PDB file of C-alpha atoms in Angstrom:
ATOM      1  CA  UNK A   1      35.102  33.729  44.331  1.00  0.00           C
ATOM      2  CA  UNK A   2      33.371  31.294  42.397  1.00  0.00           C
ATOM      3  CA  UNK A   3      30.007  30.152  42.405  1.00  0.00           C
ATOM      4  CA  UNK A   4      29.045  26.794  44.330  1.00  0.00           C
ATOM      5  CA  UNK A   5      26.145  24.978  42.986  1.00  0.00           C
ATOM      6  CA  UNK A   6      24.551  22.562  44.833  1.00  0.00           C
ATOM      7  CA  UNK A   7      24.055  19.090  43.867  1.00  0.00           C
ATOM      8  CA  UNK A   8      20.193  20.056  43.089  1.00  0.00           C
ATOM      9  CA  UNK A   9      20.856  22.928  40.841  1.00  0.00           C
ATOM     10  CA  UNK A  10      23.666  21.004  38.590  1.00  0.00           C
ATOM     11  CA  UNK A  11      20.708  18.002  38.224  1.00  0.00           C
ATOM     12  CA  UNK A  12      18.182  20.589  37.319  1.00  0.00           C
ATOM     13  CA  UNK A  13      20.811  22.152  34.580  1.00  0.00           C
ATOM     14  CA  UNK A  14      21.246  18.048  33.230  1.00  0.00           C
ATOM     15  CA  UNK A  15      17.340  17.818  33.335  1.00  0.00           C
ATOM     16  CA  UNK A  16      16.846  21.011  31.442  1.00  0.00           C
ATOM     17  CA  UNK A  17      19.292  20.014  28.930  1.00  0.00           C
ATOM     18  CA  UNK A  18      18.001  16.427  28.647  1.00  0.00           C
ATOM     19  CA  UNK A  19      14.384  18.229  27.797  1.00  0.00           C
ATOM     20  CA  UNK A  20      15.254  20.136  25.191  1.00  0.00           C
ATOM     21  CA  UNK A  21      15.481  18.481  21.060  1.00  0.00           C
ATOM     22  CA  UNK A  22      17.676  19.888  18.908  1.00  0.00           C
ATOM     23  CA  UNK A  23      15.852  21.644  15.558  1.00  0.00           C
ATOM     24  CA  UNK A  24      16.705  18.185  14.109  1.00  0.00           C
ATOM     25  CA  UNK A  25      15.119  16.060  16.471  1.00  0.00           C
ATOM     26  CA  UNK A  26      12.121  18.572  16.481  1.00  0.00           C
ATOM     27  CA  UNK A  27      11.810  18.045  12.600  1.00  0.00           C
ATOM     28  CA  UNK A  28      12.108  14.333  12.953  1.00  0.00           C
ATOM     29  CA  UNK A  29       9.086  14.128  15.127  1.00  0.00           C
ATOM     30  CA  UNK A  30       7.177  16.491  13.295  1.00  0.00           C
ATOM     31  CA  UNK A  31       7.795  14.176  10.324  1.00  0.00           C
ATOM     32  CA  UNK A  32       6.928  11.211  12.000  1.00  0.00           C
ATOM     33  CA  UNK A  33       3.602  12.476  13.103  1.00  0.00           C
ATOM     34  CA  UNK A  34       2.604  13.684   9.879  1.00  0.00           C
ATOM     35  CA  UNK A  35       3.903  10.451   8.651  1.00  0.00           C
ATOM     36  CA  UNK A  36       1.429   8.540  11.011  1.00  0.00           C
ATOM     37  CA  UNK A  37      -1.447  11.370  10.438  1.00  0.00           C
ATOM     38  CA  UNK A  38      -0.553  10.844   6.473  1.00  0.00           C
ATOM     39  CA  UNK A  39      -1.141   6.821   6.365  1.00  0.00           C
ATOM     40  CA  UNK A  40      -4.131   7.162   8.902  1.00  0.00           C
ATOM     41  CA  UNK A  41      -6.275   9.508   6.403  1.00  0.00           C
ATOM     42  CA  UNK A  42      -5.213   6.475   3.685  1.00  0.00           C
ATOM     43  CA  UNK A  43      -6.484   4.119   5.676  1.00  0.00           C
ATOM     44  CA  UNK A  44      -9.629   5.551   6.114  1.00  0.00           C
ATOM     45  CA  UNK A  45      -9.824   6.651   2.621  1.00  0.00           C
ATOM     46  CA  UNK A  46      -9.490   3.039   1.231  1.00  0.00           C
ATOM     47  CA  UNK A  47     -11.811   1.687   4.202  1.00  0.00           C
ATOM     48  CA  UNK A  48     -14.527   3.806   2.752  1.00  0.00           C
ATOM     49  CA  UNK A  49     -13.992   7.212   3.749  1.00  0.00           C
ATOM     50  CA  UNK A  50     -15.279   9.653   1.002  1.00  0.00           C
ATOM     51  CA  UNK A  51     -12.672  11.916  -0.660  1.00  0.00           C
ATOM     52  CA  UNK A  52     -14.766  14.930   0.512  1.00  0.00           C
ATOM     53  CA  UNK A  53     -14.172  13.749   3.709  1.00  0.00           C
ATOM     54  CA  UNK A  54     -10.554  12.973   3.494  1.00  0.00           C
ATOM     55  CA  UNK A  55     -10.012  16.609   1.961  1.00  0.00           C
ATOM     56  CA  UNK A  56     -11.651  18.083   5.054  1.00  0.00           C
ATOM     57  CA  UNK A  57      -9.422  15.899   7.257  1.00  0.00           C
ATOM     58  CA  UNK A  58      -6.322  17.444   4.864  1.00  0.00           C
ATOM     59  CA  UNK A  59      -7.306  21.006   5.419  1.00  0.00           C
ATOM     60  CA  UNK A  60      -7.060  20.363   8.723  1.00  0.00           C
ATOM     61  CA  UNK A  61      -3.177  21.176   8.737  1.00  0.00           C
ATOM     62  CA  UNK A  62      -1.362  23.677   7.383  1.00  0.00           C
ATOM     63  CA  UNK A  63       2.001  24.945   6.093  1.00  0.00           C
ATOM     64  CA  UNK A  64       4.886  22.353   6.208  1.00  0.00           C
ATOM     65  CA  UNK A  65       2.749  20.244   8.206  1.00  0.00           C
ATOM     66  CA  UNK A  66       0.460  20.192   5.724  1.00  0.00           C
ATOM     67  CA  UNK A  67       2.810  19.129   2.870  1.00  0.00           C
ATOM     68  CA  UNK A  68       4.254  16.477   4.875  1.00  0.00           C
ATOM     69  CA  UNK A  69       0.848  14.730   5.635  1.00  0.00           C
ATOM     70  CA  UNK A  70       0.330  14.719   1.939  1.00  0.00           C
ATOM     71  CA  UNK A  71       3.206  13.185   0.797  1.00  0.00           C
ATOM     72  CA  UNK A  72       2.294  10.392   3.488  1.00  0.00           C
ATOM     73  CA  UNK A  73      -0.743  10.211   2.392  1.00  0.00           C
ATOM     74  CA  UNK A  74      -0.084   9.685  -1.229  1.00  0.00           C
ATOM     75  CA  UNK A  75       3.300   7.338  -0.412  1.00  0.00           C
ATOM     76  CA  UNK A  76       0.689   5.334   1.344  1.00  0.00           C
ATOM     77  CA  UNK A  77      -1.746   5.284  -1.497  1.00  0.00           C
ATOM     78  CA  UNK A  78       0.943   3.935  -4.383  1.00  0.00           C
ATOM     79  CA  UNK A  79       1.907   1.703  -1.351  1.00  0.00           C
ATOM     80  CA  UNK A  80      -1.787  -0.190  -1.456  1.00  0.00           C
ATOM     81  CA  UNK A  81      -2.076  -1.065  -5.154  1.00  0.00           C
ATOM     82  CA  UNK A  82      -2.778  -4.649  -4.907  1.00  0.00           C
ATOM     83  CA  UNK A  83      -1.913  -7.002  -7.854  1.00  0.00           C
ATOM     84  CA  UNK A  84      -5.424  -7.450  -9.721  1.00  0.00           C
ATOM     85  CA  UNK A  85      -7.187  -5.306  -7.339  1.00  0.00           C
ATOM     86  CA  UNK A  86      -8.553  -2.967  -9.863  1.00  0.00           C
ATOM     87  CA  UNK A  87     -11.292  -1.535  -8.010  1.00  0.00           C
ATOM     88  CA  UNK A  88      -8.762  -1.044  -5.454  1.00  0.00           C
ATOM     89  CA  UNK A  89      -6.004   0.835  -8.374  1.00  0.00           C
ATOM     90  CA  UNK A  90      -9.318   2.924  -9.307  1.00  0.00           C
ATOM     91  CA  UNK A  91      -9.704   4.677  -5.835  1.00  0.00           C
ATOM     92  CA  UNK A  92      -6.432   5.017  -5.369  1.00  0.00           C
ATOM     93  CA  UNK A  93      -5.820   6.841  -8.846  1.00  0.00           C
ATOM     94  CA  UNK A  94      -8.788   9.244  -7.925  1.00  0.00           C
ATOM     95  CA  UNK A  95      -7.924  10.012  -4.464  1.00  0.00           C
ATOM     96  CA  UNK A  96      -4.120  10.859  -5.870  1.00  0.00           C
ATOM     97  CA  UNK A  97      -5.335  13.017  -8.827  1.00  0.00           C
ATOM     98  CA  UNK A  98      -8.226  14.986  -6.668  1.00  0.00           C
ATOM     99  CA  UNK A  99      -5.735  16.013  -4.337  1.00  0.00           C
ATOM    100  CA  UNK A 100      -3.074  16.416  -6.622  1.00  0.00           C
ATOM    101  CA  UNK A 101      -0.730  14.903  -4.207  1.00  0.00           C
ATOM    102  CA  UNK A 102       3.399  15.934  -4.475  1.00  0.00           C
ATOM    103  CA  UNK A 103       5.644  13.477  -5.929  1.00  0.00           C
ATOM    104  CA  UNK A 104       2.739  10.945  -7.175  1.00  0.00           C
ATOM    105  CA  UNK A 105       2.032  13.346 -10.374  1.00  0.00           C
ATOM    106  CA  UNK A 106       3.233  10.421 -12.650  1.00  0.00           C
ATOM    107  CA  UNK A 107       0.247   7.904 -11.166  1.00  0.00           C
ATOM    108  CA  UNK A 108      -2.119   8.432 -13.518  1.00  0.00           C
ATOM    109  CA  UNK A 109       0.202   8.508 -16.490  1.00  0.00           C
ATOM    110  CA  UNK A 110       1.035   5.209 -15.384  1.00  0.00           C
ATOM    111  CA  UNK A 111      -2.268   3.767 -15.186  1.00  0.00           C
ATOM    112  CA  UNK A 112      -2.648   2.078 -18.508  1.00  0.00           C
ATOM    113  CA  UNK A 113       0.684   0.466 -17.917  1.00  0.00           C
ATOM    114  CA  UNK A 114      -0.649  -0.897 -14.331  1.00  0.00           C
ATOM    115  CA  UNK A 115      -3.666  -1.598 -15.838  1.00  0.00           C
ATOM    116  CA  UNK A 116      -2.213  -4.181 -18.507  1.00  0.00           C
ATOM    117  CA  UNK A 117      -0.260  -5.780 -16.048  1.00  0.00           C
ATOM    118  CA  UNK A 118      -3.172  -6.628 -14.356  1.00  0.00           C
ATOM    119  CA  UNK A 119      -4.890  -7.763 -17.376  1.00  0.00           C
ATOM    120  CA  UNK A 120      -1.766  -9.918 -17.997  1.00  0.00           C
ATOM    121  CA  UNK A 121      -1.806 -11.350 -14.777  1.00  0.00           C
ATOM    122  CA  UNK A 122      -5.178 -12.107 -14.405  1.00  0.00           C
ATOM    123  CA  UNK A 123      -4.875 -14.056 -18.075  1.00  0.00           C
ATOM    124  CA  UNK A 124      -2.067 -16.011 -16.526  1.00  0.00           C
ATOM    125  CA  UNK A 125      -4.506 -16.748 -13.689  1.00  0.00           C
ATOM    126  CA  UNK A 126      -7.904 -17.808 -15.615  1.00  0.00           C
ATOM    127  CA  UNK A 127      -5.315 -19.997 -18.168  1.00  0.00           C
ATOM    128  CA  UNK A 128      -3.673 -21.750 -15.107  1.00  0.00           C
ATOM    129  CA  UNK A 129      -7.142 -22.126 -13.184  1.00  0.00           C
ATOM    130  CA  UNK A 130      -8.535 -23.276 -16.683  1.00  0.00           C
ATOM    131  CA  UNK A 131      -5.691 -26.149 -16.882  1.00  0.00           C
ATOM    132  CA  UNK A 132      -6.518 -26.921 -13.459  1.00  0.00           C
ATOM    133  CA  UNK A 133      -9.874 -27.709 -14.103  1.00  0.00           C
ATOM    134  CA  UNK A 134      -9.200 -29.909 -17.051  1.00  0.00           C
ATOM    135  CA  UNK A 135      -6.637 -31.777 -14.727  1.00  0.00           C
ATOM    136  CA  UNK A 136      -9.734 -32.161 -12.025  1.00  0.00           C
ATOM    137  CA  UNK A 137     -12.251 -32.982 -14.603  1.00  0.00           C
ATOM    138  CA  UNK A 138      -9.661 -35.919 -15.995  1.00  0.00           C
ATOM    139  CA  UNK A 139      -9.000 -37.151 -12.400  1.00  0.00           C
ATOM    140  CA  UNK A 140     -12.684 -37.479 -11.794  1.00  0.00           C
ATOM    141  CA  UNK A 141     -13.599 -38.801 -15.149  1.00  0.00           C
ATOM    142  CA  UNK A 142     -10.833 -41.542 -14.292  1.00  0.00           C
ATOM    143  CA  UNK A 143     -13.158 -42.316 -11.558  1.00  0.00           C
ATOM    144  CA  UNK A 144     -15.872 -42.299 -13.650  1.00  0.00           C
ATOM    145  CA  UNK A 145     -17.697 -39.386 -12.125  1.00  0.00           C
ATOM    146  CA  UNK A 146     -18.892 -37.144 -14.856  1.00  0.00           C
ATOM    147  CA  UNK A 147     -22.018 -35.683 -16.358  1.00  0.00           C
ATOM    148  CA  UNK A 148     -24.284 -34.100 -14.422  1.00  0.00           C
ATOM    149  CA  UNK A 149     -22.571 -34.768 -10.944  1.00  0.00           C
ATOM    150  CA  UNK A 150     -20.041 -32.606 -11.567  1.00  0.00           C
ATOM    151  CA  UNK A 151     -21.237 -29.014 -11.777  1.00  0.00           C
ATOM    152  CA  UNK A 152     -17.600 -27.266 -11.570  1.00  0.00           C
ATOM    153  CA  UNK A 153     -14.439 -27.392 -10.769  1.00  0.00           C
ATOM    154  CA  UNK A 154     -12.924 -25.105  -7.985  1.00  0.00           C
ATOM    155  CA  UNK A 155      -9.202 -24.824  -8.408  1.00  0.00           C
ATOM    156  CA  UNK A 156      -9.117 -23.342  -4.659  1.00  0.00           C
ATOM    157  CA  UNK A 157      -9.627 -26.667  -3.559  1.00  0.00           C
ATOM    158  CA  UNK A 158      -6.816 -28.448  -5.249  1.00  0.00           C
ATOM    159  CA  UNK A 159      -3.821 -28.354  -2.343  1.00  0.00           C
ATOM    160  CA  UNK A 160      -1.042 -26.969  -4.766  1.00  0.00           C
ATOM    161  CA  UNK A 161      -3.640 -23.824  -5.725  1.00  0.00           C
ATOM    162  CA  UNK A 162      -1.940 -21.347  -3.515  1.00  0.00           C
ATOM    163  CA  UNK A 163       1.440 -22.565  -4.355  1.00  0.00           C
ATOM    164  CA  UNK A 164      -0.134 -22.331  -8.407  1.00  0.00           C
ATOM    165  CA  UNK A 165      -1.068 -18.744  -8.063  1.00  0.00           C
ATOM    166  CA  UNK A 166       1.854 -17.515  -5.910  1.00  0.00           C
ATOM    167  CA  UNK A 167       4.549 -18.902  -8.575  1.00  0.00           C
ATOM    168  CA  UNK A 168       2.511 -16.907 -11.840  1.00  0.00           C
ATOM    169  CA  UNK A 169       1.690 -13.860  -9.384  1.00  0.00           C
ATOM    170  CA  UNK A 170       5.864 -13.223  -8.545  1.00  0.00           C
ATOM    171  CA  UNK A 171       6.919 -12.034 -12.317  1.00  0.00           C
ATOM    172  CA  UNK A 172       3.749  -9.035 -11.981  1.00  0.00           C
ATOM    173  CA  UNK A 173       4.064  -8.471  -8.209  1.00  0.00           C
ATOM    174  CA  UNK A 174       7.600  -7.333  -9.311  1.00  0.00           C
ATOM    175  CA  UNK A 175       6.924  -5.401 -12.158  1.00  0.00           C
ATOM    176  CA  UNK A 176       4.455  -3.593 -10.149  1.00  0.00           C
ATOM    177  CA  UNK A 177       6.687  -3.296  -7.135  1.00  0.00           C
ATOM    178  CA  UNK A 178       8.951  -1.510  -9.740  1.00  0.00           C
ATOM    179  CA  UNK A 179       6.340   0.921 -10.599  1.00  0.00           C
ATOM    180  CA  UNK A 180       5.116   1.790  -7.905  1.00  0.00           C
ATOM    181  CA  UNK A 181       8.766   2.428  -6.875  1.00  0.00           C
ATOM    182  CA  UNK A 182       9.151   4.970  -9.674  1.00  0.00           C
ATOM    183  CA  UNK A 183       5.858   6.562  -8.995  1.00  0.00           C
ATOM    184  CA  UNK A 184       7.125   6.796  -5.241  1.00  0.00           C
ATOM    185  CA  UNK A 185      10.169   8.274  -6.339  1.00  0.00           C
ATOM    186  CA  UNK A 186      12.392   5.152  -5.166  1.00  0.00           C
ATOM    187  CA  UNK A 187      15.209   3.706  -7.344  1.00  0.00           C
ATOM    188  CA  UNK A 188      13.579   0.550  -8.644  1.00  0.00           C
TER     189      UNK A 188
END
């Protein structure tokens, strides 16, 4: 005859089956940890955390593990270039090549070209804040205030600034969008 189960034992088989992930969900969350391990070391790196430090924190995992917090890590990295922020492109660049991190090889090949396009965009900038200034100095000398009452102009002031730098900073945020999207391995 048959075996009878009782209404406990076939919710304990459910609950057993319920608590087990598949290899593919087991992969998934391993990836999502090292994912959130990855961008925490980055964050700490470019917060001031010394890359003798952040190698330390690296060595910490191994294996697969290990390789998946790296490429985290240096996704993250390419991720924080900042338009103009060259100090910024600097430790980012050093932190990639010292580790040598997978997939971001191409970083530092690329760092003239981000380089110019920060030049570039910071030219737009000083010409825009320059033609600012003469429209501020022409307003004021309209109200005949001039000489020595005026020390300088501060473009930051004028309402329309942020609007100002926004519209020149678009055409280089994109073109560095696109190569960081190519360092990161991303169709552009």
């Amino acid at each position: 005859m048959g075996e009878i189960k009782s209404a406990w034992e076939l919710a304990m088989e459910k609950v057993e089956k319920l608590g087990k992930l598949s290899p593919e969900e087991l992969q998934h969350q391993k990836a999502e940890k090292c994912g959130s391990i990855g961008q925490g070391l980055a964050e700490k790196y470019l917060s001031g955390l010394a890359l003798r430090d952040l190698k330390l924190e690296l060595d910490k995992h191994k294996g697969e593990e290990r390789e998946l917090v790296r490429a985290a890590l240096g996704a993250k990295l390419i991720d924080a270039i900042e338009l103009g922020d060259t100090e910024r492109l600097s430790k980012v660049i050093d932190g990639i090549s010292e580790l040598k991190l997978k997939g971001t090889e191409g970083l530092a090949g690329n760092r003239g070209e981000i380089e110019q396009l920060f030049v570039e965009y910071r030219e737009a900038e000083q010409k825009r804040r320059r033609e600012v200034e003469v429209g501020a100095r022409g307003v004021l000398h309209q109200l005949r205030i001039s000489g020595s009452a005026i020390g300088s102009v501060n473009p930051e002031v004028v309402h329309e600034w942020k609007n100002e730098l926004d519209k020149i900073a678009q055409p280089y945020r994109e073109r560095l969008d696109d190569i960081k999207a190519r360092l990161a391995g991303l169709p552009a």
